[in-house]
mmCIF file of C-alpha atoms in Angstrom:
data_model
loop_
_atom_site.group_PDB
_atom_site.id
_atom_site.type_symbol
_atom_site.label_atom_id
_atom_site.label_comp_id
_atom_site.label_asym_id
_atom_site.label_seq_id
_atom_site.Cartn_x
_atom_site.Cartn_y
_atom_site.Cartn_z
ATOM 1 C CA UNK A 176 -3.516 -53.443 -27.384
ATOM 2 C CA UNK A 177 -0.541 -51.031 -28.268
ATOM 3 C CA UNK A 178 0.799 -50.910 -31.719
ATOM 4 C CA UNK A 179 4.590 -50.118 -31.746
ATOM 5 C CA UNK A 180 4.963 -46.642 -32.841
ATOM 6 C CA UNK A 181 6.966 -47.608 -35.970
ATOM 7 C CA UNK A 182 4.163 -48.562 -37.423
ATOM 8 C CA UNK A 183 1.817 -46.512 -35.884
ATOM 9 C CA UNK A 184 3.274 -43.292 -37.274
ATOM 10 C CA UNK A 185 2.357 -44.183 -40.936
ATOM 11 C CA UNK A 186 -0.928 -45.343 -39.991
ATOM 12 C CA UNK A 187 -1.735 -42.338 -38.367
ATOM 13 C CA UNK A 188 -0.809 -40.349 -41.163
ATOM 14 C CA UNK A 189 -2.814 -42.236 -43.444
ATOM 15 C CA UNK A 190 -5.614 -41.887 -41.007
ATOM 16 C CA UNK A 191 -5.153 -37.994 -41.381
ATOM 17 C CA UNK A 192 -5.407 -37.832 -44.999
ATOM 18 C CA UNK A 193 -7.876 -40.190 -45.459
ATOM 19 C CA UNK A 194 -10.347 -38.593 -42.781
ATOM 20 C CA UNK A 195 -9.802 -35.415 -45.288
ATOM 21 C CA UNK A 196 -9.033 -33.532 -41.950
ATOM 22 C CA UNK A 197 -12.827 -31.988 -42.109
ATOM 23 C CA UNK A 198 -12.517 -27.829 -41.409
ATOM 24 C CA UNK A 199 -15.961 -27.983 -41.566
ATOM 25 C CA UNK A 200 -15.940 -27.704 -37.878
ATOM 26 C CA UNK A 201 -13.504 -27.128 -35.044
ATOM 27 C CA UNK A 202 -13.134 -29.615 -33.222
ATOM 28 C CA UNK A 203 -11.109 -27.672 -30.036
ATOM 29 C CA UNK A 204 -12.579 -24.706 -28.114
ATOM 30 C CA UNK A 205 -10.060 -21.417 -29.492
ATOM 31 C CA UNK A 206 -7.104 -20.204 -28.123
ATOM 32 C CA UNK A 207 -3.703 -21.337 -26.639
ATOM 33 C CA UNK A 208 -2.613 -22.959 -23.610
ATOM 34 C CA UNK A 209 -0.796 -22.392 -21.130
ATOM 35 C CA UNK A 210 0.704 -25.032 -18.962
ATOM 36 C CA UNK A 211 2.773 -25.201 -15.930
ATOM 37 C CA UNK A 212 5.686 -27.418 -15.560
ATOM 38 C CA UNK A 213 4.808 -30.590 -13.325
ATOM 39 C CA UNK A 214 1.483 -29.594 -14.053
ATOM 40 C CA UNK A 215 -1.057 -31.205 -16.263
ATOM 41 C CA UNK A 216 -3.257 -29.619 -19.594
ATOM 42 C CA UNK A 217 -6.458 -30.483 -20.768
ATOM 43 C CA UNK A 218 -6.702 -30.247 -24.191
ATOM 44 C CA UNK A 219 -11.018 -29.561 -24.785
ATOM 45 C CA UNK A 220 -12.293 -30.840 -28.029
ATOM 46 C CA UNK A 221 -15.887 -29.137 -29.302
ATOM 47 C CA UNK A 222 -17.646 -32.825 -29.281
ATOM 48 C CA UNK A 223 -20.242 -32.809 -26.745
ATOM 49 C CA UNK A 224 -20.247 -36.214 -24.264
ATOM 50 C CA UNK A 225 -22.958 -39.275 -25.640
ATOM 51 C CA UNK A 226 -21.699 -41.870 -23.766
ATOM 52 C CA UNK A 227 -20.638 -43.777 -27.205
ATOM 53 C CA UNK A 228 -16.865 -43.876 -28.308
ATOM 54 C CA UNK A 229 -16.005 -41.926 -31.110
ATOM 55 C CA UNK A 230 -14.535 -44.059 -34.191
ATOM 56 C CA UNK A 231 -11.536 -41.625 -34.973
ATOM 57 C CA UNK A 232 -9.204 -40.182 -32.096
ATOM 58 C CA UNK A 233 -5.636 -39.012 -33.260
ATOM 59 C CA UNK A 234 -3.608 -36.281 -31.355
ATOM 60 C CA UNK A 235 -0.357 -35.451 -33.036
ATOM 61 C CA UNK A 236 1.891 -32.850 -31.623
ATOM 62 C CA UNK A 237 4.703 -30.778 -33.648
ATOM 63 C CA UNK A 238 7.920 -29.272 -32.713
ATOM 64 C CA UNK A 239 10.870 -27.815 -35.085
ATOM 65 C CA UNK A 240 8.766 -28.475 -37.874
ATOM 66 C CA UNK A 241 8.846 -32.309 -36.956
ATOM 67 C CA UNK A 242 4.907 -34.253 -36.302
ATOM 68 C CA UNK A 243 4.716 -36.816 -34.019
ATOM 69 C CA UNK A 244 1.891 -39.003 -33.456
ATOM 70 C CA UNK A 245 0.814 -38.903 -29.109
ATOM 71 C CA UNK A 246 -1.632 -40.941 -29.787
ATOM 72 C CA UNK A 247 -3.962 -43.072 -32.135
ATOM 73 C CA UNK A 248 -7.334 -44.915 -31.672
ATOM 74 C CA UNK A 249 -9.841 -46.168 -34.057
ATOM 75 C CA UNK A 250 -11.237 -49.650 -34.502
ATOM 76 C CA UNK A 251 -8.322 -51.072 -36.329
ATOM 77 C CA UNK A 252 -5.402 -48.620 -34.193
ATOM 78 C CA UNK A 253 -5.105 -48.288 -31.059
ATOM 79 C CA UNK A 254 -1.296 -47.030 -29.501
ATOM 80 C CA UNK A 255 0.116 -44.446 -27.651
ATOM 81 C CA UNK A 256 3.839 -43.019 -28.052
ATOM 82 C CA UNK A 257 6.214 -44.175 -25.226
ATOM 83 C CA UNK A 258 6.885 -40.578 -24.608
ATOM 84 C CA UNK A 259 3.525 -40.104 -23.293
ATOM 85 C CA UNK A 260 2.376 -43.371 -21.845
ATOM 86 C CA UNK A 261 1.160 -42.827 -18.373
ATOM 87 C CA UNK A 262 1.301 -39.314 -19.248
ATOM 88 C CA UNK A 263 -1.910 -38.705 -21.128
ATOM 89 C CA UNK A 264 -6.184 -39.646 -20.797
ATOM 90 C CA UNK A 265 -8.470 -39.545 -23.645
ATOM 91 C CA UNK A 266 -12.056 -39.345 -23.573
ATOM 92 C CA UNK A 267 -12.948 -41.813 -25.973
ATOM 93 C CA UNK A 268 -16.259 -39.924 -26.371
ATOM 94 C CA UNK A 269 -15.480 -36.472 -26.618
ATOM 95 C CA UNK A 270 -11.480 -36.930 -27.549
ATOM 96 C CA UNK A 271 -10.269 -34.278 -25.402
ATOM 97 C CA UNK A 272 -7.177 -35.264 -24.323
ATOM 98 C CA UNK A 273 -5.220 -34.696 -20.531
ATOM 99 C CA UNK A 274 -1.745 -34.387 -20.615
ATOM 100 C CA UNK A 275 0.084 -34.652 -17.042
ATOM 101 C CA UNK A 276 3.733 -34.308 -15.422
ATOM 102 C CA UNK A 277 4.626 -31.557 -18.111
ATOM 103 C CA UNK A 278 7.947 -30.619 -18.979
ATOM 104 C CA UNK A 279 9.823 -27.739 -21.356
ATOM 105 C CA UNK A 280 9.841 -30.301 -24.105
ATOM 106 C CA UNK A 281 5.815 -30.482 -24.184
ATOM 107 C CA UNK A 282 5.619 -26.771 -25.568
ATOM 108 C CA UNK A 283 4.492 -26.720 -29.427
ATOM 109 C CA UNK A 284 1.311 -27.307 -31.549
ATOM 110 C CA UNK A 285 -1.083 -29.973 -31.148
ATOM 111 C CA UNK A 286 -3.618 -31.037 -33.888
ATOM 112 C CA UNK A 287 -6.454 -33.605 -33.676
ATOM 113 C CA UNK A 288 -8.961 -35.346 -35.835
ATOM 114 C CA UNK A 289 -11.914 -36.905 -34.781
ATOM 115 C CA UNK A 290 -12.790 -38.162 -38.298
ATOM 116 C CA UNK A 291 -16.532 -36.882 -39.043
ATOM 117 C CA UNK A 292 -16.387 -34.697 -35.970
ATOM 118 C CA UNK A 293 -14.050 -32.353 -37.177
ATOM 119 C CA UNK A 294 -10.441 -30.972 -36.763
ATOM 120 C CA UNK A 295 -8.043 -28.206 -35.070
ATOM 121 C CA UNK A 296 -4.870 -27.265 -33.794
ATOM 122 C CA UNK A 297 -4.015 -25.264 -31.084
ATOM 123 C CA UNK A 298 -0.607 -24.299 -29.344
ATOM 124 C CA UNK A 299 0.928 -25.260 -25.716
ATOM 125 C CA UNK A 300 3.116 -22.938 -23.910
ATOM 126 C CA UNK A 301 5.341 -24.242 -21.340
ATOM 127 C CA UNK A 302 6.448 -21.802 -18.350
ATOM 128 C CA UNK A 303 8.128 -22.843 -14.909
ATOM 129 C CA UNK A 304 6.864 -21.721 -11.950
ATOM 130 C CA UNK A 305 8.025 -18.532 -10.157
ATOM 131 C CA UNK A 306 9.296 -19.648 -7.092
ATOM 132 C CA UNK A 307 11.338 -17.479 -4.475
ATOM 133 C CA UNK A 308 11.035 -13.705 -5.504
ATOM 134 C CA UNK A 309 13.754 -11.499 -3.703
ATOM 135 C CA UNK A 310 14.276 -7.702 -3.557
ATOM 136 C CA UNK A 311 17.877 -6.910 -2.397
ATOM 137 C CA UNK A 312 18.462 -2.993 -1.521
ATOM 138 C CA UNK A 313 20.982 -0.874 -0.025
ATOM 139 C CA UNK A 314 22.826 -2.482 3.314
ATOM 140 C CA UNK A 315 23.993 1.160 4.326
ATOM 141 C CA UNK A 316 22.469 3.845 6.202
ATOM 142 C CA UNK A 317 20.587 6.214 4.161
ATOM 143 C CA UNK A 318 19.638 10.408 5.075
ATOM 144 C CA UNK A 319 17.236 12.111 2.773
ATOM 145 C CA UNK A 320 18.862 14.146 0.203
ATOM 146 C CA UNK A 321 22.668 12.595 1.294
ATOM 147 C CA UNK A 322 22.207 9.432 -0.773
ATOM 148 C CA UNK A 323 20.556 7.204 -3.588
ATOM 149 C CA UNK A 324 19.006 3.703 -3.616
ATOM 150 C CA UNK A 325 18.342 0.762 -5.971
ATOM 151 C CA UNK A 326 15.993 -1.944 -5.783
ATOM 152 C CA UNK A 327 16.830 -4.957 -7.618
ATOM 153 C CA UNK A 328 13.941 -7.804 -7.780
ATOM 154 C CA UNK A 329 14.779 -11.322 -9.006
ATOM 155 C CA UNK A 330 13.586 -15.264 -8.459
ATOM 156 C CA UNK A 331 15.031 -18.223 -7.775
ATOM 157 C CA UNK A 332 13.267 -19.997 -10.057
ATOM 158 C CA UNK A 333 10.901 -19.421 -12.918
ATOM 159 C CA UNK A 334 9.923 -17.728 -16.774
ATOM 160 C CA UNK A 335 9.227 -14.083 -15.843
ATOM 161 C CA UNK A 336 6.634 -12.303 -17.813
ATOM 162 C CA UNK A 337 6.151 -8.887 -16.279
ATOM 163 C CA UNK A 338 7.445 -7.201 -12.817
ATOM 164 C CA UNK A 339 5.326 -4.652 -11.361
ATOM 165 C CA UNK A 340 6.573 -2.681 -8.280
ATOM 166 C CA UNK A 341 4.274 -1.347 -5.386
ATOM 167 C CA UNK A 342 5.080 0.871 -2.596
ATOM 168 C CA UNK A 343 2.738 0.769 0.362
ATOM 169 C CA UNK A 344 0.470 -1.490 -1.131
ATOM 170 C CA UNK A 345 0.017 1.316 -4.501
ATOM 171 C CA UNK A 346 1.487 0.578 -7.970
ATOM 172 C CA UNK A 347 5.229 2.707 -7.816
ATOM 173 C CA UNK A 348 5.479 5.011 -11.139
ATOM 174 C CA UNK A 349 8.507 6.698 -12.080
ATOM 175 C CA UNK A 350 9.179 10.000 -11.232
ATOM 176 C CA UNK A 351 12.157 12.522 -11.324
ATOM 177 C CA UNK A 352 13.894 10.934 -8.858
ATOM 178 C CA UNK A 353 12.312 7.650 -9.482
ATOM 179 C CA UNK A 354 13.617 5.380 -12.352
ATOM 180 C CA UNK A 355 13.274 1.682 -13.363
ATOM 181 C CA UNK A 356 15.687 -0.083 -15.770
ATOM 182 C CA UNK A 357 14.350 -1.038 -19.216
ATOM 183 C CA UNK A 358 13.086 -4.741 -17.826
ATOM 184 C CA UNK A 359 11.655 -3.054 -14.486
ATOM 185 C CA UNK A 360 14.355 -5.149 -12.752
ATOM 186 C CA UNK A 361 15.555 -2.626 -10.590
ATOM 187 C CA UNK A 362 14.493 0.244 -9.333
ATOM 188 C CA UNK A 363 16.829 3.480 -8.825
ATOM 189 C CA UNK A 364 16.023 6.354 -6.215
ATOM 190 C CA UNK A 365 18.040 9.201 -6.746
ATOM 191 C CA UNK A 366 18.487 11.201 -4.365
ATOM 192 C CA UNK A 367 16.221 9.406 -1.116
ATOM 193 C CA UNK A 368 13.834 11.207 1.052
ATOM 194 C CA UNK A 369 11.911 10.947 3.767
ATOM 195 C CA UNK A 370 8.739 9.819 1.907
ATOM 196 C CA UNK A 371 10.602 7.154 0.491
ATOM 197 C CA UNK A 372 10.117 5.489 3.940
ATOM 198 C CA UNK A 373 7.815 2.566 3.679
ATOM 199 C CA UNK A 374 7.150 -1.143 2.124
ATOM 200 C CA UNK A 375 8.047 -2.006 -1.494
ATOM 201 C CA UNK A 376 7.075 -5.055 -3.135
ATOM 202 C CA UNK A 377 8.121 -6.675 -6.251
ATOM 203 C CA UNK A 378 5.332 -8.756 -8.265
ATOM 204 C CA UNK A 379 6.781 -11.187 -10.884
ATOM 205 C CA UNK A 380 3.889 -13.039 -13.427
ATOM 206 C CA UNK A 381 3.554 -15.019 -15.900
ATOM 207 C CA UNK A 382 0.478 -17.251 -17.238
ATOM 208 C CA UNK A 383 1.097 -20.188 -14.562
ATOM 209 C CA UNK A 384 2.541 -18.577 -11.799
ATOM 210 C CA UNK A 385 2.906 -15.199 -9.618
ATOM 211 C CA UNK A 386 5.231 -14.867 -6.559
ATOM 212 C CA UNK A 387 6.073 -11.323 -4.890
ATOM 213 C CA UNK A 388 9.307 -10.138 -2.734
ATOM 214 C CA UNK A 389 9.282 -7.622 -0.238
ATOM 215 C CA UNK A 390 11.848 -5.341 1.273
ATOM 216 C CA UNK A 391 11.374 -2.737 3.882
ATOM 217 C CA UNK A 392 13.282 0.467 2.779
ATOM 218 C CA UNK A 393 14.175 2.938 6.042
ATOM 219 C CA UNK A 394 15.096 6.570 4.724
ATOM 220 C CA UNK A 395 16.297 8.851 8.178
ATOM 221 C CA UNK A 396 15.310 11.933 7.961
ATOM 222 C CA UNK A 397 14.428 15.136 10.393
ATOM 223 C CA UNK A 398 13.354 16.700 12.437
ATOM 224 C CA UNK A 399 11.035 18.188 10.829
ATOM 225 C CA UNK A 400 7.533 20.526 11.756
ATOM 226 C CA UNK A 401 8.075 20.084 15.226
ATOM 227 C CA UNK A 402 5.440 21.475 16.706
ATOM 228 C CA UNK A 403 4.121 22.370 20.997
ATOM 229 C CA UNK A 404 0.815 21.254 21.698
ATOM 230 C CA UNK A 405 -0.593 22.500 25.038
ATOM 231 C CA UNK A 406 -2.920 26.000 26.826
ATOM 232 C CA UNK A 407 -1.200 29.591 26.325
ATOM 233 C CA UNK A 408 -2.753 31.189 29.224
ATOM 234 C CA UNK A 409 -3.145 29.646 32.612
ATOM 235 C CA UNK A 410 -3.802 30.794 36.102
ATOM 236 C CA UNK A 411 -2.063 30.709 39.126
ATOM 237 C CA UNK A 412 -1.918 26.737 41.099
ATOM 238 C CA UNK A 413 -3.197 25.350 37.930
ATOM 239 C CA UNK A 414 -1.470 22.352 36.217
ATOM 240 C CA UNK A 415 0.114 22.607 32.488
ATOM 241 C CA UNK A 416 0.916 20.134 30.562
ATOM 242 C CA UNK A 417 2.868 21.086 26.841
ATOM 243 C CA UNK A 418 3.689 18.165 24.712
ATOM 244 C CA UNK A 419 6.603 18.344 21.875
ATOM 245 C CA UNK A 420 6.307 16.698 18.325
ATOM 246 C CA UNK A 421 8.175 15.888 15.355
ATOM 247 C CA UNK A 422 8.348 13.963 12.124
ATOM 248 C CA UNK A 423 11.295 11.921 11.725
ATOM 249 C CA UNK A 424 13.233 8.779 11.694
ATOM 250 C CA UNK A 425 14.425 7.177 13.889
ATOM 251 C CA UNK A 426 12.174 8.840 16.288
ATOM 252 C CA UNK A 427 13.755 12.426 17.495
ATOM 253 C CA UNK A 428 14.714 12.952 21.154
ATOM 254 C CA UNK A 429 14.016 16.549 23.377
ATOM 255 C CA UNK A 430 14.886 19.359 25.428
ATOM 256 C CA UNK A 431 12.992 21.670 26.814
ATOM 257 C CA UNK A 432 14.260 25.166 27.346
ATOM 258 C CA UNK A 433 12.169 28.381 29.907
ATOM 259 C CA UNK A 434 13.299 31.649 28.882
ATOM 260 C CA UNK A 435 16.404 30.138 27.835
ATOM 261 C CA UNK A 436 17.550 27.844 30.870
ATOM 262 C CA UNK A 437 17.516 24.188 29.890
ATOM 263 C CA UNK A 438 14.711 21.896 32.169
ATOM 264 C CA UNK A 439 13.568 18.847 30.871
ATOM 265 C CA UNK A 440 15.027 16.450 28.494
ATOM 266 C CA UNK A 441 11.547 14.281 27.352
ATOM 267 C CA UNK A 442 8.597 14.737 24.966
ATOM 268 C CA UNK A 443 5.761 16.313 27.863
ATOM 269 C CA UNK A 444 7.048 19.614 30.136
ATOM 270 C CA UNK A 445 4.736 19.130 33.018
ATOM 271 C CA UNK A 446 4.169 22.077 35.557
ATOM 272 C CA UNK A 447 1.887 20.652 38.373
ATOM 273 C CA UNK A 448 1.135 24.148 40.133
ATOM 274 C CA UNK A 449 1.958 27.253 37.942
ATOM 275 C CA UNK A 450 3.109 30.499 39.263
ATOM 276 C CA UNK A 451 3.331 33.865 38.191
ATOM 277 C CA UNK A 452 6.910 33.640 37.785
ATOM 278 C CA UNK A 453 6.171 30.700 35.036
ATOM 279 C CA UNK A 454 4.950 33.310 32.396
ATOM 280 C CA UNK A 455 7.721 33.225 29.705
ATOM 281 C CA UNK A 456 8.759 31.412 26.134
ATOM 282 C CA UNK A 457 9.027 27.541 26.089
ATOM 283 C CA UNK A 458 11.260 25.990 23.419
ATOM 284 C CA UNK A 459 11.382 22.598 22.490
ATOM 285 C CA UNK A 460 14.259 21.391 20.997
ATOM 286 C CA UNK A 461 13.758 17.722 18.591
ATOM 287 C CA UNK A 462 17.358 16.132 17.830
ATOM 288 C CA UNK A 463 17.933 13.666 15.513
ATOM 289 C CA UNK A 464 20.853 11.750 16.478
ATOM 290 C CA UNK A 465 21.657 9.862 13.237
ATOM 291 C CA UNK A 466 21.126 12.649 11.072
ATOM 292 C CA UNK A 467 22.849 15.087 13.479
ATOM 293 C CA UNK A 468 20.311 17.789 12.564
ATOM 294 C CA UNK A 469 18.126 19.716 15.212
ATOM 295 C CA UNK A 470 14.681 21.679 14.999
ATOM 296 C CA UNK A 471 12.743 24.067 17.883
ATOM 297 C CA UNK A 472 9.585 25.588 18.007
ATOM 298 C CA UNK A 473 8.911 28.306 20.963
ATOM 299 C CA UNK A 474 5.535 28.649 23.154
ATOM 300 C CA UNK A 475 4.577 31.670 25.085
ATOM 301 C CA UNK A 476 2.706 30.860 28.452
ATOM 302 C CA UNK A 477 0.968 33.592 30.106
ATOM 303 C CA UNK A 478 0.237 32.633 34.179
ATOM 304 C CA UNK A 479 -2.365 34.875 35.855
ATOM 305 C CA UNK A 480 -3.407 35.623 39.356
ATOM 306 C CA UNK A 481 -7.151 34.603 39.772
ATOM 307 C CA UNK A 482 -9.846 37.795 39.951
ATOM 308 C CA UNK A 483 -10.907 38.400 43.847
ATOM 309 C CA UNK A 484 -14.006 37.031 44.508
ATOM 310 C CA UNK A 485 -16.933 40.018 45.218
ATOM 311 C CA UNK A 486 -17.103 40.769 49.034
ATOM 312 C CA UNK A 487 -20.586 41.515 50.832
ATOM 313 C CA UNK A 488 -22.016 44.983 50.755
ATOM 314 C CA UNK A 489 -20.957 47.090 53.492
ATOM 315 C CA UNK A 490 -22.861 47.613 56.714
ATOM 316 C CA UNK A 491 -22.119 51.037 56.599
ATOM 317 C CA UNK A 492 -22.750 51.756 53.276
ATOM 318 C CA UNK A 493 -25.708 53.906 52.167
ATOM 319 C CA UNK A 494 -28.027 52.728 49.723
ATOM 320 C CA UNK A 495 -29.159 54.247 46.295
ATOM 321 C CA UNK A 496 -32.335 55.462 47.707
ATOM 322 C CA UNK A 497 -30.743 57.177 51.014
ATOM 323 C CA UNK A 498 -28.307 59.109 48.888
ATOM 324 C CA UNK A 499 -31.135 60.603 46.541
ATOM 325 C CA UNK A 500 -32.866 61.462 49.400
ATOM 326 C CA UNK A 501 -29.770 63.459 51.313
ATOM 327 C CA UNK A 502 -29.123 64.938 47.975
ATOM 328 C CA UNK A 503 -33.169 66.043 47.454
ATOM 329 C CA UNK A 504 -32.853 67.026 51.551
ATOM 330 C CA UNK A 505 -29.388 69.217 50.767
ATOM 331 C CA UNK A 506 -31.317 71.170 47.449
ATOM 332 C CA UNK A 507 -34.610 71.631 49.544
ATOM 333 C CA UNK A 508 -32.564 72.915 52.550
ATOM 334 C CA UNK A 509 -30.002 75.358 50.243
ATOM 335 C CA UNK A 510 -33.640 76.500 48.611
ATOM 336 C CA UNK A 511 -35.125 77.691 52.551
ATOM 337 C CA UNK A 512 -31.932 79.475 53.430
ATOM 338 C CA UNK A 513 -31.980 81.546 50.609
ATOM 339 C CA UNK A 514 -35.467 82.709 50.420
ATOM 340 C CA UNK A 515 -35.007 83.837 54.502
ATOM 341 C CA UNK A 516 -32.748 85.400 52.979
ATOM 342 C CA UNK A 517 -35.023 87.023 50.635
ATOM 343 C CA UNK A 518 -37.489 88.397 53.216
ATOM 344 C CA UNK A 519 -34.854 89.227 55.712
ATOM 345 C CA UNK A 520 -33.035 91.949 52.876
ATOM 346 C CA UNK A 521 -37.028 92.704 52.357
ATOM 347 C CA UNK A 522 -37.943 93.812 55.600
ATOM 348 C CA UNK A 523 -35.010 95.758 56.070
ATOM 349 C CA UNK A 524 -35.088 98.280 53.033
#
């Protein structure tokens, strides 16, 4: 049965100093706890399980300097504080004790004896849940190197620990343009970019509890290396396709320009059967219509006519071996004339 707690204090503190709280051994495993409110803590004593009861169990819990007895059992005691009834489980074999529906009040130092078994203290820290982390950023439109930003990360709810910012999934570090206030509750970017583009997340922690918010930062910027992809020499009834691209935000728009004469206004200039006459530059122009700034890049194209194909040997045409042979026949005949020569000047003198 319960003993009112009137009179159980006393006998629990007679109980303590008559066990001699042993320090011969510890009776709890080491370290702190750390408990969660509406959550429960188990509070592990040393004593390994027999199945018998143990004779002395008495938890008593401190706050402010004050100790109150949470509960007592022996074979002549046997009571629990109201504060805790319903609240708490002992293994009468082991002592370790469960405490459940914790609160803010529950933080403090707990000691217990378990008579011949031993005794130990140890401490319970109390933390609320994290519940609802937020980042809240700039509502305005922001262009790279026009303008700053700050990131400000908070919860609903909770004890925060620690904060640790990401950026893309990667841990954010400070930077010269980069700075975080002395409790890494904000986050200051000063002035924006373009690679400031991207996902930031805010982690808040503490021993119970971790929650994250997220905000999407959008930096416009460009254009910016815009760049024609696509053949520079082509030949004549052959199709060309250049394509235009750019970095930026939002997404640039584009003109095309031939030798200076404005044709196309999209990202591809197609020419389905080139001509001579399309040899010239080709300038692509990105615009940006938010930051109001424009970029160009210029492409020659050279168009060819295709080589003639090689015709069939003329019928007419004498071959390699009937022009050596009119050329030995025109030596061999310039060789008789002059030696008739010879004996013709001979036979006259």
């Amino acid at each position: 049965m319960l003993v009112m707690m009137d009179a159980l204090l006393p006998t629990a503190f007679m109980l303590l100093l008559s066990t001699g709280c042993n320090s011969g051994q510890e009776a709890l495993l080491p370290g702190s706890f750390d408990g969660a409110v509406g959550g429960s803590a188990t509070f592990q004593t040393t004593v390994p399980s027999t199945g018998e009861e143990l004779d002395t169990i008495i938890w008593e819990f401190t706050t402010d300097g004050s100790a109150n007895a949470v509960t007592v059992y022996n074979s002549t005691n046997k009571g629990t504080e109201s504060a805790y009834e319903g609240r708490i489980s002992v293994n009468k074999s082991t002592g370790s004790m469960e405490l459940r529906e914790l609160t803010k009040n529950d933080s403090g130092n707990y000691s217990v004896n378990l008579g011949l078994n031993g005794t130990a203290e140890t401490t319970l820290n109390m933390y609320d849940n994290i519940t609802e982390a937020n980042i809240t950023g700039p509502t305005g439109v922001l262009i790279a190197g026009n303008g700053s930003a700050n990131l400000s990360c908070q919860a609903a709810a909770g004890t925060l620990i620690s904060r640790k910012w990401l950026k893309d999934g990667q841990s954010l570090s400070p930077s010269n343009r980069i700075t975080f206030s002395n409790d890494s509750s904000t986050v200051s970017i000063d002035p924006v970019q373009g690679s400031d583009n991207g996902h930031y997340q805010c982690r808040l922690t503490n021993p119970v509890s971790t929650d994250t918010g997220s905000y999407h930062l959008t930096v416009n910027f460009g254009p910016e290396k815009v760049a024609i992809v696509g053949s520079e020499k082509a030949e004549v009834n052959s199709k060309v396709e250049l394509a235009c691209n750019a970095s930026s935000v939002p997404p640039a728009t584009f003109s095309w320009l031939v030798n200076g004469t404005e044709k196309e206004t999209q990202h591809s200039f197609i020419i389905e059967n080139t001509t001579l006459t399309d040899t010239g530059d080709y300038t692509c122009v990105a615009s940006n219509n938010v930051t109001g700034l424009t970029s160009s890049a210029v492409h020659f194209l050279t168009v060819t006519a295709p080589d003639p194909p090689p015709g069939p040997e003329s019928s007419e045409s004498l071959s390699g071996g009937a022009i050596a042979g009119i050329v030995i026949g025109t030596i061999a005949g310039v060789g008789l004339i002059g030696g008739g020569g010879f004996f013709a000047y001979k036979k006259l003198f």
